[in-house]
GROMACS .gro file of C-alpha atoms in nm:
model
  181
    1UNK     CA    1   0.007   0.005  -0.005
    2UNK     CA    2   0.143   0.329  -0.096
    3UNK     CA    3   0.172   0.620   0.113
    4UNK     CA    4  -0.017   0.905  -0.082
    5UNK     CA    5   0.257   1.182   0.102
    6UNK     CA    6   0.484   0.958  -0.126
    7UNK     CA    7   0.252   0.988  -0.427
    8UNK     CA    8   0.223   1.351  -0.400
    9UNK     CA    9   0.587   1.406  -0.354
   10UNK     CA   10   0.662   1.208  -0.667
   11UNK     CA   11   0.370   1.391  -0.855
   12UNK     CA   12   0.506   1.708  -0.730
   13UNK     CA   13   0.896   1.722  -0.739
   14UNK     CA   14   0.990   1.401  -0.939
   15UNK     CA   15   0.755   1.380  -1.222
   16UNK     CA   16   1.022   1.427  -1.533
   17UNK     CA   17   1.266   1.139  -1.341
   18UNK     CA   18   0.969   0.886  -1.443
   19UNK     CA   19   1.135   0.779  -1.772
   20UNK     CA   20   0.817   0.595  -1.921
   21UNK     CA   21   0.463   0.685  -2.014
   22UNK     CA   22   0.340   0.371  -1.834
   23UNK     CA   23   0.518   0.435  -1.512
   24UNK     CA   24   0.375   0.785  -1.499
   25UNK     CA   25  -0.001   0.651  -1.570
   26UNK     CA   26   0.037   0.423  -1.268
   27UNK     CA   27   0.115   0.679  -1.052
   28UNK     CA   28  -0.165   0.910  -1.190
   29UNK     CA   29  -0.410   0.602  -1.100
   30UNK     CA   30  -0.270   0.518  -0.760
   31UNK     CA   31  -0.313   0.922  -0.694
   32UNK     CA   32  -0.656   0.878  -0.836
   33UNK     CA   33  -0.752   0.582  -0.589
   34UNK     CA   34  -0.647   0.834  -0.319
   35UNK     CA   35  -0.916   1.038  -0.441
   36UNK     CA   36  -0.623   1.303  -0.551
   37UNK     CA   37  -0.823   1.396  -0.871
   38UNK     CA   38  -0.620   1.730  -0.933
   39UNK     CA   39  -0.299   1.591  -0.976
   40UNK     CA   40  -0.377   1.211  -1.103
   41UNK     CA   41  -0.557   1.467  -1.417
   42UNK     CA   42  -0.196   1.618  -1.403
   43UNK     CA   43  -0.015   1.333  -1.427
   44UNK     CA   44  -0.206   1.148  -1.640
   45UNK     CA   45  -0.147   1.446  -1.881
   46UNK     CA   46   0.200   1.438  -1.846
   47UNK     CA   47   0.198   1.054  -1.958
   48UNK     CA   48   0.013   1.127  -2.261
   49UNK     CA   49   0.232   1.388  -2.372
   50UNK     CA   50   0.561   1.176  -2.332
   51UNK     CA   51   0.377   0.882  -2.546
   52UNK     CA   52   0.274   1.132  -2.790
   53UNK     CA   53   0.673   1.272  -2.817
   54UNK     CA   54   0.806   0.901  -2.818
   55UNK     CA   55   0.905   0.772  -3.167
   56UNK     CA   56   0.876   0.408  -3.237
   57UNK     CA   57   1.117   0.243  -3.488
   58UNK     CA   58   1.240  -0.048  -3.574
   59UNK     CA   59   1.448  -0.075  -3.263
   60UNK     CA   60   1.426  -0.271  -2.956
   61UNK     CA   61   1.326  -0.092  -2.604
   62UNK     CA   62   1.420  -0.266  -2.284
   63UNK     CA   63   1.086  -0.259  -2.138
   64UNK     CA   64   0.916  -0.437  -2.473
   65UNK     CA   65   0.674  -0.102  -2.506
   66UNK     CA   66   0.562   0.101  -2.801
   67UNK     CA   67   0.339   0.382  -2.837
   68UNK     CA   68   0.057   0.149  -2.902
   69UNK     CA   69   0.118  -0.057  -2.552
   70UNK     CA   70   0.177   0.272  -2.330
   71UNK     CA   71  -0.119   0.434  -2.500
   72UNK     CA   72  -0.337   0.143  -2.434
   73UNK     CA   73  -0.200   0.099  -2.076
   74UNK     CA   74  -0.286   0.506  -2.002
   75UNK     CA   75  -0.595   0.483  -2.132
   76UNK     CA   76  -0.662   0.075  -1.949
   77UNK     CA   77  -0.570   0.337  -1.636
   78UNK     CA   78  -0.718   0.632  -1.702
   79UNK     CA   79  -1.058   0.479  -1.790
   80UNK     CA   80  -1.090   0.306  -1.434
   81UNK     CA   81  -1.042   0.614  -1.235
   82UNK     CA   82  -1.291   0.826  -1.104
   83UNK     CA   83  -1.376   1.119  -1.192
   84UNK     CA   84  -1.266   0.989  -1.544
   85UNK     CA   85  -0.973   1.234  -1.693
   86UNK     CA   86  -1.000   1.451  -1.943
   87UNK     CA   87  -0.751   1.317  -2.195
   88UNK     CA   88  -0.954   0.984  -2.247
   89UNK     CA   89  -1.103   1.098  -2.577
   90UNK     CA   90  -0.738   1.216  -2.669
   91UNK     CA   91  -0.602   0.869  -2.585
   92UNK     CA   92  -0.851   0.697  -2.733
   93UNK     CA   93  -0.779   0.832  -3.057
   94UNK     CA   94  -0.360   0.758  -3.027
   95UNK     CA   95  -0.413   0.394  -2.944
   96UNK     CA   96  -0.691   0.412  -3.251
   97UNK     CA   97  -0.421   0.576  -3.482
   98UNK     CA   98  -0.128   0.351  -3.346
   99UNK     CA   99  -0.319   0.025  -3.405
  100UNK     CA  100  -0.416   0.127  -3.767
  101UNK     CA  101  -0.009   0.182  -3.824
  102UNK     CA  102   0.077  -0.172  -3.717
  103UNK     CA  103   0.016  -0.512  -3.892
  104UNK     CA  104   0.102  -0.728  -3.625
  105UNK     CA  105   0.132  -0.652  -3.254
  106UNK     CA  106   0.307  -0.774  -2.969
  107UNK     CA  107   0.217  -0.991  -2.666
  108UNK     CA  108   0.214  -0.658  -2.463
  109UNK     CA  109   0.024  -0.477  -2.670
  110UNK     CA  110  -0.259  -0.726  -2.740
  111UNK     CA  111  -0.286  -0.719  -2.337
  112UNK     CA  112  -0.303  -0.361  -2.284
  113UNK     CA  113  -0.522  -0.331  -2.565
  114UNK     CA  114  -0.774  -0.583  -2.382
  115UNK     CA  115  -0.761  -0.403  -2.065
  116UNK     CA  116  -0.831  -0.096  -2.196
  117UNK     CA  117  -1.145  -0.230  -2.368
  118UNK     CA  118  -1.256  -0.386  -2.095
  119UNK     CA  119  -1.207  -0.065  -1.889
  120UNK     CA  120  -1.379   0.140  -2.139
  121UNK     CA  121  -1.694  -0.102  -2.149
  122UNK     CA  122  -1.713  -0.102  -1.760
  123UNK     CA  123  -1.748   0.265  -1.794
  124UNK     CA  124  -2.077   0.257  -1.924
  125UNK     CA  125  -2.220   0.082  -1.629
  126UNK     CA  126  -2.361   0.440  -1.522
  127UNK     CA  127  -2.532   0.503  -1.846
  128UNK     CA  128  -2.912   0.539  -1.777
  129UNK     CA  129  -3.106   0.568  -2.110
  130UNK     CA  130  -3.456   0.500  -2.267
  131UNK     CA  131  -3.512   0.287  -2.571
  132UNK     CA  132  -3.806   0.300  -2.752
  133UNK     CA  133  -3.950   0.490  -2.428
  134UNK     CA  134  -3.826   0.149  -2.202
  135UNK     CA  135  -3.557   0.221  -1.930
  136UNK     CA  136  -3.211   0.080  -1.998
  137UNK     CA  137  -2.932   0.115  -1.757
  138UNK     CA  138  -2.563   0.053  -1.908
  139UNK     CA  139  -2.393   0.027  -2.258
  140UNK     CA  140  -2.634  -0.032  -2.552
  141UNK     CA  141  -2.607  -0.218  -2.851
  142UNK     CA  142  -2.848  -0.321  -3.164
  143UNK     CA  143  -2.821  -0.443  -3.474
  144UNK     CA  144  -3.106  -0.292  -3.706
  145UNK     CA  145  -3.150  -0.378  -4.084
  146UNK     CA  146  -3.230  -0.032  -4.335
  147UNK     CA  147  -3.585  -0.186  -4.385
  148UNK     CA  148  -3.676  -0.206  -3.999
  149UNK     CA  149  -3.567   0.116  -3.901
  150UNK     CA  150  -3.732   0.273  -4.199
  151UNK     CA  151  -4.076   0.087  -4.101
  152UNK     CA  152  -3.985   0.151  -3.688
  153UNK     CA  153  -3.745   0.389  -3.580
  154UNK     CA  154  -3.525   0.333  -3.300
  155UNK     CA  155  -3.548   0.597  -3.058
  156UNK     CA  156  -3.282   0.670  -2.800
  157UNK     CA  157  -3.280   0.924  -2.502
  158UNK     CA  158  -3.033   1.017  -2.256
  159UNK     CA  159  -3.191   1.000  -1.892
  160UNK     CA  160  -2.875   1.017  -1.673
  161UNK     CA  161  -2.680   1.323  -1.556
  162UNK     CA  162  -2.402   1.333  -1.793
  163UNK     CA  163  -2.347   1.370  -2.159
  164UNK     CA  164  -2.383   1.003  -2.354
  165UNK     CA  165  -2.206   0.938  -2.648
  166UNK     CA  166  -2.422   0.772  -2.932
  167UNK     CA  167  -2.196   0.597  -3.215
  168UNK     CA  168  -2.376   0.478  -3.507
  169UNK     CA  169  -2.229   0.226  -3.749
  170UNK     CA  170  -2.374   0.167  -4.114
  171UNK     CA  171  -2.249  -0.111  -4.352
  172UNK     CA  172  -2.421  -0.090  -4.733
  173UNK     CA  173  -2.370  -0.239  -5.045
  174UNK     CA  174  -2.473  -0.037  -5.363
  175UNK     CA  175  -2.834  -0.198  -5.478
  176UNK     CA  176  -2.692  -0.183  -5.873
  177UNK     CA  177  -2.378  -0.349  -5.945
  178UNK     CA  178  -2.087  -0.068  -5.991
  179UNK     CA  179  -1.980  -0.026  -6.337
  180UNK     CA  180  -1.632  -0.191  -6.441
  181UNK     CA  181  -1.341  -0.001  -6.360
   0.00000   0.00000   0.00000
C-alpha cells in the first residue's frame, strides 16, 4: 500500500524522473485511487504528452514497449479512475491511430488493448438511457436492418445526469452493381 504523501511528492517534484509513460500513468492511477483527482489529471496528461513525443522505430526497447502499448496502458488505467480524466478521448484516438499503423502486434500491446477495452466498456455501467420508451441501464448496442429502421425508427434518449456518446455504424452495399473500373 503506497503512502499518499509519497505519491504526491513524486507527482509534484520528481515526475520528470519517471522515464516511461506507463510509469506515470500508474502513478496517476494510484493518486486517483486516493481521491487526488487534480494531481491524477496532471500526471495522466504528462503521460499522454510523453507517449505522443515517443518515436517508434525498428529498434528494441528494454521494457518491450511501444507507443501502442503505452497508449493502451494509459487508456486502461485512466478509464478505470473516477472521475474520468479529460485525456480519455485523446488517448483513445492515439491508440486507434497506432493500431491502424501496425500489421502485427506484440503480446504486451494485445494485453493492454484488451485491458483498455474492458475498462472502457465498464465505464458504461452508469449510463441511464431510454430505448423506445423503456428504461435501460448500461451500454446499449443493437443491430437493425435498414428496412426495419425505416418501418420502426429507434428512439434513444439520455435519462442520466451526464452526456453520453452515441455511435452509429452503417454497412451498405449498392443496390446496382458498380460499373467495371
